[in-house]
Amino acid sequence: MLSYFALLASWWPLKPGSSRRRRRKQTRRCCTADDCREMYCNKFGTSLMFGLKGLEATSARGAFQRAAARSGFSWAAVCKQRTLRQQRSACAGMHQTGVRSAVHTTVDPGEVKRFQLLANKWWDEEGDFAALHAMNDLRVPFVRDNLLNAQRERHPGQPLAGLRILDVGCGGGLLSEPLGRLGATVLGIDPVEDGVRIAQLHAAHDPDLRDQVSYRACTLEELAGGGEAQQLQQPEQGVTQFDAVVASEVVEHLADLDTFAICCSRVLKPGGSLFITTLNKTNLSYALAIVVAEQLLHIVPRGTHDWEKFVSPVELERLLESNGFLVQSVQGMLYNPISGAWSWTSNTEINYALHAVKQDDEAEDGSTPLGGPR
């Protein structure tokens, strides 16, 4: 329950002189329930910290009801609103089955427009993307360690040397750059041209990234269709595929998950790894990401999140396995707004990270896929 509420808290105005960057450098540890309750009370005041007595999802509704009552917001109205949205979606589905899987493109024009307006803020470590900057402390090791599990060769200082990684929805390059510094050859793609331009300008200031990281303003399906992917092929192998695909905080903004999964399979070599971080689709995520963040506290603008696009680990695993992937692990993530740090948690109710590998004949025979367990 606390993981996403903590994430939302990252947008809360900072006190004068405070710094998320300094707080992230503090000692990191997993928060206990008491620690979290205390830090949120300090952050928001006790009137907003509606009885966070424990982390159990079953207590979330009661806690939210108490908070809503204090703020004059009705949980019944929330449920009614969500029910109406589900009914509208069901009615729309009678005319068009699976809106999100019928458009055959991953791009949602509304999402592109929204991120176009934020393009100049990508590298402000204390701005709108502060939580994503901090998330690198988890997602970079998550990608690195899983890839190294299957690597026989070791490259001191550049552990990912020789690997090609595709960063889907790269934005300003927040994840592409650290992966490039680890030795990987990274291609970041994004349909938002201004964001790609910012990524290119930022990378140009670091000579070490000149031959490691490149960016293109294109969609995943455009890349998977041929042409551009061929520029990264190894001539001796004649393949156009990557060792790993990363889609961090992306799938909840896509128009079509089926197309996403199909294209990921196309651009990945057999045994390649797929890494995803995203939001679960639960009552709790609706309450916190939509109602609290957008409608109650106005921490983020209305329309930032579309709960209908959130996807559960079970649903995502089913989709990936139907497209030739095998899910290796799913882990929950927790963000602490006081320290500005993320930590791993067993709770996947809100934020989670997933690692899957593309299967091939050899993997089915029992050999180890790239990025899979040894």
Short mmCIF file of C-alpha atoms in Angstrom, two decimals:
data_model
loop_
_atom_site.label_atom_id
_atom_site.label_comp_id
_atom_site.label_asym_id
_atom_site.label_seq_id
_atom_site.Cartn_x
_atom_site.Cartn_y
_atom_site.Cartn_z
CA MET A 1 0.00 0.00 0.00
CA LEU A 2 2.71 2.40 0.95
CA SER A 3 4.85 1.94 -2.14
CA TYR A 4 2.78 4.06 -4.49
CA PHE A 5 1.68 6.54 -1.86
CA ALA A 6 5.34 7.10 -1.27
CA LEU A 7 5.88 7.58 -4.98
CA LEU A 8 3.12 10.16 -5.07
CA ALA A 9 4.74 11.95 -2.17
CA SER A 10 7.78 12.62 -4.31
CA TRP A 11 5.80 15.38 -6.04
CA TRP A 12 4.96 17.10 -2.73
CA PRO A 13 6.64 20.53 -2.45
CA LEU A 14 10.02 20.42 -0.74
CA LYS A 15 10.89 22.56 2.22
CA PRO A 16 13.34 25.41 1.49
CA GLY A 17 16.89 24.20 1.35
CA SER A 18 16.00 20.51 1.14
CA SER A 19 17.36 18.28 -1.59
CA ARG A 20 16.15 14.94 -2.89
CA ARG A 21 19.57 14.32 -4.34
CA ARG A 22 21.21 14.62 -0.92
CA ARG A 23 18.57 12.47 0.69
CA ARG A 24 19.11 9.70 -1.85
CA LYS A 25 22.72 9.45 -0.69
CA GLN A 26 21.67 8.61 2.84
CA THR A 27 21.85 5.04 4.10
CA ARG A 28 19.19 2.97 2.34
CA ARG A 29 17.15 0.32 4.08
CA CYS A 30 13.72 -1.22 3.84
CA CYS A 31 11.12 0.66 5.85
CA THR A 32 9.09 -0.99 8.55
CA ALA A 33 5.41 -0.18 8.92
CA ASP A 34 6.14 2.11 11.88
CA ASP A 35 8.94 3.88 10.00
CA CYS A 36 6.70 4.50 7.02
CA ARG A 37 3.78 5.67 9.13
CA GLU A 38 6.01 8.14 10.92
CA MET A 39 7.66 9.52 7.79
CA TYR A 40 4.32 9.99 6.02
CA CYS A 41 2.89 11.75 9.03
CA ASN A 42 5.86 14.10 8.94
CA LYS A 43 5.44 14.54 5.19
CA PHE A 44 1.70 15.13 4.98
CA GLY A 45 0.50 15.72 8.52
CA THR A 46 -1.53 13.35 10.63
CA SER A 47 -4.83 14.52 9.12
CA LEU A 48 -3.86 12.86 5.83
CA MET A 49 -2.19 9.78 7.22
CA PHE A 50 -5.35 7.76 7.57
CA GLY A 51 -4.39 4.97 9.94
CA LEU A 52 -1.47 3.37 8.12
CA LYS A 53 -1.30 0.71 10.79
CA GLY A 54 0.00 -1.99 8.47
CA LEU A 55 0.95 -2.80 4.92
CA GLU A 56 -1.76 -5.42 4.29
CA ALA A 57 -3.80 -4.73 1.17
CA THR A 58 -6.97 -5.84 3.00
CA SER A 59 -6.72 -2.82 5.29
CA ALA A 60 -6.34 -0.37 2.43
CA ARG A 61 -10.03 0.23 1.86
CA GLY A 62 -10.77 1.00 5.50
CA ALA A 63 -7.78 3.31 5.72
CA PHE A 64 -8.81 5.16 2.60
CA GLN A 65 -12.38 5.48 3.87
CA ARG A 66 -11.15 7.20 7.03
CA ALA A 67 -8.96 9.57 5.04
CA ALA A 68 -11.73 10.30 2.57
CA ALA A 69 -14.17 11.03 5.40
CA ARG A 70 -11.79 13.60 6.88
CA SER A 71 -11.31 15.28 3.53
CA GLY A 72 -15.00 15.20 2.59
CA PHE A 73 -14.43 12.70 -0.18
CA SER A 74 -16.75 9.70 -0.46
CA TRP A 75 -15.38 6.19 -0.98
CA ALA A 76 -18.81 5.22 -2.31
CA ALA A 77 -18.45 7.93 -4.95
CA VAL A 78 -15.04 6.56 -5.86
CA CYS A 79 -16.42 3.05 -6.28
CA LYS A 80 -19.36 4.39 -8.29
CA GLN A 81 -17.02 6.38 -10.53
CA ARG A 82 -14.83 3.35 -11.14
CA THR A 83 -17.87 1.14 -11.81
CA LEU A 84 -19.17 3.62 -14.38
CA ARG A 85 -15.77 3.65 -16.10
CA GLN A 86 -15.75 -0.14 -16.21
CA GLN A 87 -19.28 -0.21 -17.62
CA ARG A 88 -18.35 2.29 -20.31
CA SER A 89 -15.33 0.18 -21.19
CA ALA A 90 -17.48 -2.94 -21.35
CA CYS A 91 -20.00 -1.23 -23.63
CA ALA A 92 -17.21 0.00 -25.88
CA GLY A 93 -15.87 -3.54 -25.98
CA MET A 94 -19.18 -4.74 -27.51
CA HIS A 95 -18.34 -2.68 -30.57
CA GLN A 96 -14.57 -3.09 -30.47
CA THR A 97 -13.05 -6.02 -28.65
CA GLY A 98 -10.04 -5.06 -26.59
CA VAL A 99 -9.53 -1.39 -27.42
CA ARG A 100 -6.00 -1.60 -26.15
CA SER A 101 -5.21 -4.56 -28.38
CA ALA A 102 -7.09 -3.47 -31.49
CA VAL A 103 -5.26 -0.31 -32.53
CA HIS A 104 -2.08 -2.15 -33.63
CA THR A 105 0.17 0.66 -32.44
CA THR A 106 1.85 1.21 -29.10
CA VAL A 107 1.52 4.99 -29.36
CA ASP A 108 -1.24 6.91 -27.58
CA PRO A 109 -1.34 10.45 -29.07
CA GLY A 110 -2.57 11.88 -25.77
CA GLU A 111 0.44 10.45 -23.93
CA VAL A 112 2.81 11.80 -26.58
CA LYS A 113 1.36 15.28 -26.20
CA ARG A 114 1.62 15.10 -22.41
CA PHE A 115 5.29 14.10 -22.42
CA GLN A 116 6.07 16.59 -25.16
CA LEU A 117 5.19 19.34 -22.68
CA LEU A 118 7.55 17.83 -20.08
CA ALA A 119 10.51 17.25 -22.41
CA ASN A 120 12.68 20.02 -20.95
CA LYS A 121 12.34 18.66 -17.41
CA TRP A 122 13.92 15.23 -17.87
CA TRP A 123 17.29 16.09 -16.33
CA ASP A 124 15.99 18.16 -13.41
CA GLU A 125 16.83 15.74 -10.58
CA GLU A 126 14.59 17.62 -8.17
CA GLY A 127 11.72 18.17 -10.58
CA ASP A 128 8.84 16.14 -11.99
CA PHE A 129 11.09 13.16 -12.77
CA ALA A 130 12.93 13.03 -9.43
CA ALA A 131 11.48 9.61 -8.60
CA LEU A 132 12.69 8.20 -11.93
CA HIS A 133 16.20 9.48 -11.30
CA ALA A 134 16.12 7.74 -7.92
CA MET A 135 14.71 4.56 -9.45
CA ASN A 136 18.02 4.01 -11.25
CA ASP A 137 19.40 2.77 -7.93
CA LEU A 138 17.15 -0.28 -8.37
CA ARG A 139 16.53 -0.72 -12.08
CA VAL A 140 20.14 -0.41 -13.28
CA PRO A 141 21.39 -3.20 -10.95
CA PHE A 142 18.23 -5.17 -11.78
CA VAL A 143 19.14 -5.17 -15.47
CA ARG A 144 22.89 -5.58 -14.90
CA ASP A 145 22.73 -8.46 -12.46
CA ASN A 146 20.21 -10.50 -14.41
CA LEU A 147 22.24 -10.14 -17.59
CA LEU A 148 25.46 -11.03 -15.82
CA ASN A 149 23.94 -14.24 -14.48
CA ALA A 150 24.34 -15.78 -17.92
CA GLN A 151 27.52 -14.00 -18.98
CA ARG A 152 30.64 -16.15 -19.00
CA GLU A 153 33.03 -13.37 -19.94
CA ARG A 154 33.83 -10.66 -17.43
CA HIS A 155 34.79 -7.09 -18.33
CA PRO A 156 36.06 -5.21 -15.25
CA GLY A 157 34.68 -1.69 -15.20
CA GLN A 158 32.31 -2.40 -18.08
CA PRO A 159 30.36 -5.53 -17.12
CA LEU A 160 27.84 -5.18 -19.97
CA ALA A 161 30.44 -4.79 -22.73
CA GLY A 162 29.44 -6.63 -25.89
CA LEU A 163 25.71 -6.53 -25.15
CA ARG A 164 23.17 -4.53 -27.15
CA ILE A 165 20.22 -3.08 -25.23
CA LEU A 166 17.09 -1.39 -26.55
CA ASP A 167 15.56 1.19 -24.19
CA VAL A 168 11.90 1.54 -25.21
CA GLY A 169 10.31 4.85 -24.22
CA CYS A 170 13.71 6.25 -23.26
CA GLY A 171 12.47 9.78 -22.63
CA GLY A 172 15.46 11.97 -21.85
CA GLY A 173 17.83 9.01 -21.54
CA LEU A 174 17.72 8.61 -17.74
CA LEU A 175 18.20 4.85 -18.00
CA SER A 176 20.06 4.65 -21.33
CA GLU A 177 23.08 6.59 -20.07
CA PRO A 178 23.94 4.48 -16.99
CA LEU A 179 23.52 1.29 -19.03
CA GLY A 180 25.91 2.73 -21.61
CA ARG A 181 28.45 3.55 -18.91
CA LEU A 182 28.36 -0.12 -17.91
CA GLY A 183 29.66 -0.97 -21.38
CA ALA A 184 26.47 -1.86 -23.23
CA THR A 185 25.68 -0.51 -26.68
CA VAL A 186 22.32 1.17 -26.06
CA LEU A 187 19.70 2.40 -28.50
CA GLY A 188 17.02 4.56 -26.91
CA ILE A 189 13.79 5.08 -28.83
CA ASP A 190 10.82 7.31 -28.09
CA PRO A 191 8.00 8.80 -30.21
CA VAL A 192 8.41 12.17 -28.43
CA GLU A 193 10.89 14.02 -30.63
CA ASP A 194 11.64 16.79 -28.13
CA GLY A 195 12.48 14.22 -25.47
CA VAL A 196 14.86 12.41 -27.84
CA ARG A 197 16.51 15.74 -28.69
CA ILE A 198 17.08 16.43 -24.99
CA ALA A 199 18.57 12.93 -24.57
CA GLN A 200 20.94 13.49 -27.48
CA LEU A 201 22.09 16.87 -26.17
CA HIS A 202 22.70 15.52 -22.68
CA ALA A 203 24.67 12.50 -23.89
CA ALA A 204 26.79 14.73 -26.13
CA HIS A 205 28.37 16.28 -23.03
CA ASP A 206 29.92 12.93 -22.05
CA PRO A 207 32.63 11.66 -24.46
CA ASP A 208 32.44 8.21 -22.89
CA LEU A 209 28.90 7.81 -24.21
CA ARG A 210 29.67 8.83 -27.79
CA ASP A 211 30.10 5.27 -29.04
CA GLN A 212 27.86 3.61 -26.46
CA VAL A 213 24.49 5.38 -26.56
CA SER A 214 22.38 6.56 -29.50
CA TYR A 215 18.78 7.74 -29.80
CA ARG A 216 16.06 7.71 -32.42
CA ALA A 217 12.63 9.31 -32.54
CA CYS A 218 10.57 6.31 -33.61
CA THR A 219 8.12 3.75 -32.27
CA LEU A 220 8.83 0.18 -31.25
CA GLU A 221 6.73 -1.18 -34.10
CA GLU A 222 8.62 0.97 -36.62
CA LEU A 223 11.91 -0.42 -35.34
CA ALA A 224 10.61 -3.99 -35.28
CA GLY A 225 9.41 -3.66 -38.87
CA GLY A 226 12.99 -3.67 -40.13
CA GLY A 227 15.35 -1.06 -41.50
CA GLU A 228 16.56 0.78 -38.42
CA ALA A 229 17.33 -2.30 -36.31
CA GLN A 230 19.64 -3.60 -39.02
CA GLN A 231 22.11 -0.83 -38.28
CA LEU A 232 23.04 -2.53 -35.00
CA GLN A 233 23.38 -6.03 -36.42
CA GLN A 234 26.57 -8.04 -36.14
CA PRO A 235 27.71 -8.73 -39.71
CA GLU A 236 28.98 -12.21 -38.94
CA GLN A 237 25.64 -13.26 -37.50
CA GLY A 238 23.34 -11.35 -39.80
CA VAL A 239 20.80 -10.79 -37.01
CA THR A 240 18.90 -7.60 -36.27
CA GLN A 241 18.09 -8.32 -32.66
CA PHE A 242 19.10 -7.11 -29.21
CA ASP A 243 20.39 -8.94 -26.16
CA ALA A 244 17.93 -7.10 -23.92
CA VAL A 245 14.91 -4.80 -24.13
CA VAL A 246 14.09 -2.42 -21.28
CA ALA A 247 10.69 -0.75 -20.86
CA SER A 248 10.74 1.09 -17.55
CA GLU A 249 7.59 3.01 -16.52
CA VAL A 250 6.34 2.70 -20.09
CA VAL A 251 3.68 -0.01 -20.50
CA GLU A 252 1.10 1.94 -18.45
CA HIS A 253 1.23 4.62 -21.16
CA LEU A 254 0.92 2.37 -24.21
CA ALA A 255 -2.10 2.03 -26.46
CA ASP A 256 -1.64 -1.66 -27.30
CA LEU A 257 0.13 -4.20 -25.11
CA ASP A 258 -0.25 -7.02 -27.62
CA THR A 259 1.68 -5.07 -30.23
CA PHE A 260 4.27 -4.21 -27.59
CA ALA A 261 4.84 -7.87 -26.68
CA ILE A 262 4.99 -8.98 -30.32
CA CYS A 263 7.49 -6.28 -31.23
CA CYS A 264 9.65 -7.01 -28.19
CA SER A 265 9.84 -10.62 -29.31
CA ARG A 266 10.82 -9.55 -32.81
CA VAL A 267 13.71 -7.33 -31.74
CA LEU A 268 15.06 -9.72 -29.09
CA LYS A 269 17.43 -12.52 -29.97
CA PRO A 270 16.49 -16.02 -28.70
CA GLY A 271 17.30 -16.17 -25.01
CA GLY A 272 17.28 -12.36 -24.74
CA SER A 273 15.92 -10.57 -21.69
CA LEU A 274 12.94 -8.25 -21.31
CA PHE A 275 12.86 -5.92 -18.30
CA ILE A 276 9.69 -4.04 -17.30
CA THR A 277 8.79 -1.78 -14.39
CA THR A 278 5.20 -0.59 -14.14
CA LEU A 279 2.07 -0.20 -11.99
CA ASN A 280 -0.24 -2.99 -10.86
CA LYS A 281 -3.97 -2.79 -11.60
CA THR A 282 -5.59 -2.95 -8.17
CA ASN A 283 -8.20 -1.07 -6.16
CA LEU A 284 -5.35 0.43 -4.22
CA SER A 285 -3.59 1.76 -7.32
CA TYR A 286 -6.87 3.34 -8.46
CA ALA A 287 -7.42 4.96 -5.09
CA LEU A 288 -3.91 6.33 -4.76
CA ALA A 289 -2.83 7.02 -8.35
CA ILE A 290 -6.14 8.40 -9.63
CA VAL A 291 -8.24 9.58 -6.70
CA VAL A 292 -5.65 10.74 -4.18
CA ALA A 293 -2.92 12.00 -6.50
CA GLU A 294 -5.11 13.61 -9.13
CA GLN A 295 -8.50 14.38 -7.59
CA LEU A 296 -7.83 14.89 -3.88
CA LEU A 297 -4.32 16.24 -3.42
CA HIS A 298 -3.66 17.45 -6.97
CA ILE A 299 -0.10 16.16 -6.67
CA VAL A 300 -0.18 15.40 -10.39
CA PRO A 301 -2.49 16.89 -13.04
CA ARG A 302 -5.75 15.17 -13.80
CA GLY A 303 -5.31 12.69 -16.59
CA THR A 304 -1.70 11.80 -15.80
CA HIS A 305 -2.72 8.21 -15.11
CA ASP A 306 -5.30 6.04 -16.79
CA TRP A 307 -6.13 3.18 -14.43
CA GLU A 308 -7.53 1.16 -17.33
CA LYS A 309 -3.98 0.99 -18.71
CA PHE A 310 -2.46 -0.39 -15.52
CA VAL A 311 -1.62 -4.09 -15.79
CA SER A 312 -1.30 -6.76 -13.12
CA PRO A 313 1.73 -9.06 -12.95
CA VAL A 314 -0.51 -12.04 -13.71
CA GLU A 315 -2.01 -10.39 -16.79
CA LEU A 316 1.40 -9.24 -18.00
CA GLU A 317 2.91 -12.68 -17.47
CA ARG A 318 0.07 -14.30 -19.39
CA LEU A 319 0.53 -11.88 -22.27
CA LEU A 320 4.28 -12.37 -22.43
CA GLU A 321 4.11 -16.16 -22.24
CA SER A 322 1.60 -16.18 -25.10
CA ASN A 323 4.27 -14.41 -27.15
CA GLY A 324 7.12 -16.79 -26.41
CA PHE A 325 8.52 -15.37 -23.16
CA LEU A 326 9.14 -17.05 -19.83
CA VAL A 327 8.88 -14.80 -16.76
CA GLN A 328 11.85 -15.28 -14.46
CA SER A 329 10.99 -12.96 -11.57
CA VAL A 330 8.54 -10.33 -10.32
CA GLN A 331 9.52 -8.01 -7.46
CA GLY A 332 7.72 -5.16 -5.70
CA MET A 333 9.28 -1.73 -5.32
CA LEU A 334 8.92 0.85 -2.54
CA TYR A 335 9.78 4.55 -2.73
CA ASN A 336 10.66 6.55 0.39
CA PRO A 337 9.92 10.27 -0.15
CA ILE A 338 11.98 11.31 2.87
CA SER A 339 15.25 9.68 1.82
CA GLY A 340 14.39 9.88 -1.88
CA ALA A 341 15.37 6.21 -2.27
CA TRP A 342 13.72 3.10 -3.68
CA SER A 343 13.97 -0.34 -2.10
CA TRP A 344 12.78 -3.82 -2.97
CA THR A 345 9.71 -5.23 -1.24
CA SER A 346 7.63 -8.39 -1.43
CA ASN A 347 4.49 -6.27 -1.96
CA THR A 348 3.59 -5.94 -5.65
CA GLU A 349 0.22 -4.24 -5.08
CA ILE A 350 1.38 -0.95 -6.62
CA ASN A 351 4.85 -0.82 -8.24
CA TYR A 352 6.70 -3.88 -9.51
CA ALA A 353 9.58 -4.97 -11.74
CA LEU A 354 9.45 -7.98 -14.05
CA HIS A 355 12.17 -9.93 -15.85
CA ALA A 356 11.36 -12.34 -18.68
CA VAL A 357 13.37 -14.15 -21.34
CA LYS A 358 12.52 -14.99 -24.92
CA GLN A 359 12.37 -18.74 -25.32
CA ASP A 360 13.98 -20.80 -28.05
CA ASP A 361 14.50 -24.49 -28.77
CA GLU A 362 17.68 -24.64 -26.72
CA ALA A 363 16.00 -23.01 -23.71
CA GLU A 364 13.19 -25.54 -23.89
CA ASP A 365 15.82 -28.29 -23.86
CA GLY A 366 17.08 -26.96 -20.54
CA SER A 367 19.96 -24.63 -21.44
CA THR A 368 20.26 -21.25 -19.74
CA PRO A 369 18.82 -18.21 -21.62
CA LEU A 370 20.65 -14.89 -21.56
CA GLY A 371 19.74 -13.17 -18.32
CA GLY A 372 18.15 -16.30 -16.86
CA PRO A 373 19.17 -18.10 -13.68
CA ARG A 374 22.24 -20.31 -13.78
#
